[in-house]
């Protein structure tokens, strides 16, 4: 019999120690905390504000920690989630718009463990509670808007060259330019090609007509840009909501995942994420009477909009805009010093400010309006060409004037918007202006909200079933295989340590409830390798082999079978991971890690234990306890 | 101390059990084709709301409240205890489809004091369709890859026999889900895929031993070899199934509502899988006429196995 190689002992020991070390932080549960950060990213929280926070907590009688700096934000530990909620409410009111107060969990991992980069496993939303949204970006609207702009460009290019055209029509992803004769169509080729490099030009046969097809790469760029910009805007909004450790990620071609751990008010989150509100500042065309507005037919160069909550008082506005919402660099909620009415204080970027200055300087004494624009998207069922009913997103845009005020003086980069109903409305408008508008309307196509109590119940259920399942298996193995059963049981515990250690070590791995089920299931299946080996050893003993030969035979013969059997489950885990979503992926991850580590502990681990017990020295054991 | 393995004549009743297997598979296919599966929210789309009240909830009252609020198609069920209920609403059209959950909760809160919202799941119909397609594809892909793997590892006859056992297990489990209307959602799909791995694992162990015995003994009668191989691996087959069943029972009783269907699927699957690794695999080998000639050419790996 060959000696069991020493390096395997050391490898085993090293793996167990390393995984044990990284699994250790999970023994220190997180405590509730509130996290305060300055609204301007990158700015630190000044000492005066920190003192105010601590004073507020003291006054409320909430016991709290010292407070600690985490990157640029500042975190204070609290006793309970109730205290956490109360503290957030009080501090949000106290600190106002300049600071974001977020609920967070503070790790209690000792410093020396954190120094080696050890941290507890990430818990999925089903275990910690929170909201998961899947948002669908309405690409059709984006493309339609761009196609409108491009058709405008095409017309302009033709006009500039003095080419007469009949029409430039938008047909899906193509522009079709129709001309009176072939001469004009031929002449139009070159200017169109220069003006619209995003399109491929082709001519319809025998007709004075040119077809411009949008390039696939441009279409893709357009989509990428829209989704990416939406993702950024959503990220800003999530930060404004004050959610620590939120996830905003693109998924697939046109979807965005938003995960808000710990958020309880899903309704508020939904409202703020999905809104595409923006503003436009325009001059009021007050040369026209209100009777003219009531006819509903807008004079040239103007548009008619209803006044907020007063459908019978339409306002005629100039078509040209002074400034738009995306030129807003900062917006804060405030109160009018005289009337006490809520208002939003707005700052514009340089382009917006210049335009504002130029136009207001010429129009002192004239009225200016703030136009509110909101796009809402909805799922509508339509019948497709193939007769199949499908749900498609359909956007409706709502525009109304929220306020008309006389320009008292030349306005610059800073001014205020009044005419808002409530402080809440003002603060939400300020938030939306600050966070930036969405490039395209979004619809929520999936939402999963898990309340904090359910999260706790799920953790308890998971742990309870794991403990019970494990205990049953340990007892069974001990009774059935005696001393060898003890080896298998030690290997099983080592297996658990490795799974938890590896899960904690991989930054992207998240433990979910099905993930716990995956661990429980691996516990049951992990002993299979040992069962295979032990049954083989027993068989060899029955055939009259000496104990040490039987051990060797058992391990060697069972190896290929174990490999075969586990590879099939590994393949399944990979498929599950690629096809599944969220919580099911968690199952795939623990299953995958569990199978690999169980193979390691069941083969290398138990072998080491067997050798330590039966293989020392030259003495051959006369009998095996199996 | 171990006693010599008794060879049991497993193949004595192979025809009876083979007929039973065929009947079960056919019945399952008919059930799946006519009744289909009771697809969960993940695949149909819609909204589920789970709430908890401090006292027992009067379900009849809840149903009436919901009906008055316009949710006439709502399915109200107890969720774990009499104080928890789940309400499932089919996909709604038009305005605020994603806010149905909130509306349902508000409706319920109107009738019950101190109602706590535990869980809201909303899946848009489009997402549901996609998940359904994706899941079906995943299942086919898993079966396909297993086929390739088995093909690669075993001779034709073994490949066919193990894959048939696999299909047998999956179809019967799905058939049972169709029969008793257990909800089939993403977690159950995960269980079915895990079952594919487990069932094949079980069949491979038996098939491996049959192959080994064909090669290593002078015996030529397939009956004797197969019965011997199954008898030898029997205690392993039973022990592994038993430990897996132990943990699944723990999950079933303590894992909460989410894990119930998952453990049900696997529990049934382990029973069927254990049975099929003995009867379907070996049975088919006979039907396909397996003999010693199938293994005459010694493979390289056999040399590796004997140092």
PDB file of C-alpha atoms in Angstrom, chain A residues 3 5 18 21 47 52 62 99 141 165 169 293 310-311 334-335 410 444 455 483-484 535 537 541 571 586:
ATOM      1  CA  UNK A   3       1.762   5.929   1.830  1.00  0.00           C
ATOM      2  CA  UNK A   5       1.037  11.749   0.613  1.00  0.00           C
ATOM      3  CA  UNK A  18      -8.715  29.551   5.200  1.00  0.00           C
ATOM      4  CA  UNK A  21     -11.374  32.144   8.747  1.00  0.00           C
ATOM      5  CA  UNK A  47     -18.437  67.541  12.710  1.00  0.00           C
ATOM      6  CA  UNK A  52     -26.439  67.418  15.867  1.00  0.00           C
ATOM      7  CA  UNK A  62     -32.222  56.232  21.794  1.00  0.00           C
ATOM      8  CA  UNK A  99     -28.082  65.227   3.797  1.00  0.00           C
ATOM      9  CA  UNK A 141     -40.798  55.800 -27.656  1.00  0.00           C
ATOM     10  CA  UNK A 165     -39.515  66.883 -52.088  1.00  0.00           C
ATOM     11  CA  UNK A 169     -42.322  59.743 -44.067  1.00  0.00           C
ATOM     12  CA  UNK A 293     -57.201  79.904 -25.776  1.00  0.00           C
ATOM     13  CA  UNK A 310     -58.081  74.142 -13.613  1.00  0.00           C
ATOM     14  CA  UNK A 311     -59.065  72.556 -16.878  1.00  0.00           C
ATOM     15  CA  UNK A 334     -37.740  75.424   0.393  1.00  0.00           C
ATOM     16  CA  UNK A 335     -40.401  77.760   1.666  1.00  0.00           C
ATOM     17  CA  UNK A 410     -33.565  89.504 -15.397  1.00  0.00           C
ATOM     18  CA  UNK A 444     -42.280  47.947 -13.899  1.00  0.00           C
ATOM     19  CA  UNK A 455     -37.061  37.845   5.815  1.00  0.00           C
ATOM     20  CA  UNK A 483     -15.983   4.954  13.312  1.00  0.00           C
ATOM     21  CA  UNK A 484     -16.006   5.525   9.579  1.00  0.00           C
ATOM     22  CA  UNK A 535     -19.922   0.185   0.882  1.00  0.00           C
ATOM     23  CA  UNK A 537     -14.719  -1.209   1.520  1.00  0.00           C
ATOM     24  CA  UNK A 541     -13.713  -6.996   3.285  1.00  0.00           C
ATOM     25  CA  UNK A 571     -23.868  20.443 -15.201  1.00  0.00           C
ATOM     26  CA  UNK A 586     -28.721  31.330  -5.345  1.00  0.00           C
TER      27      UNK A 586
END
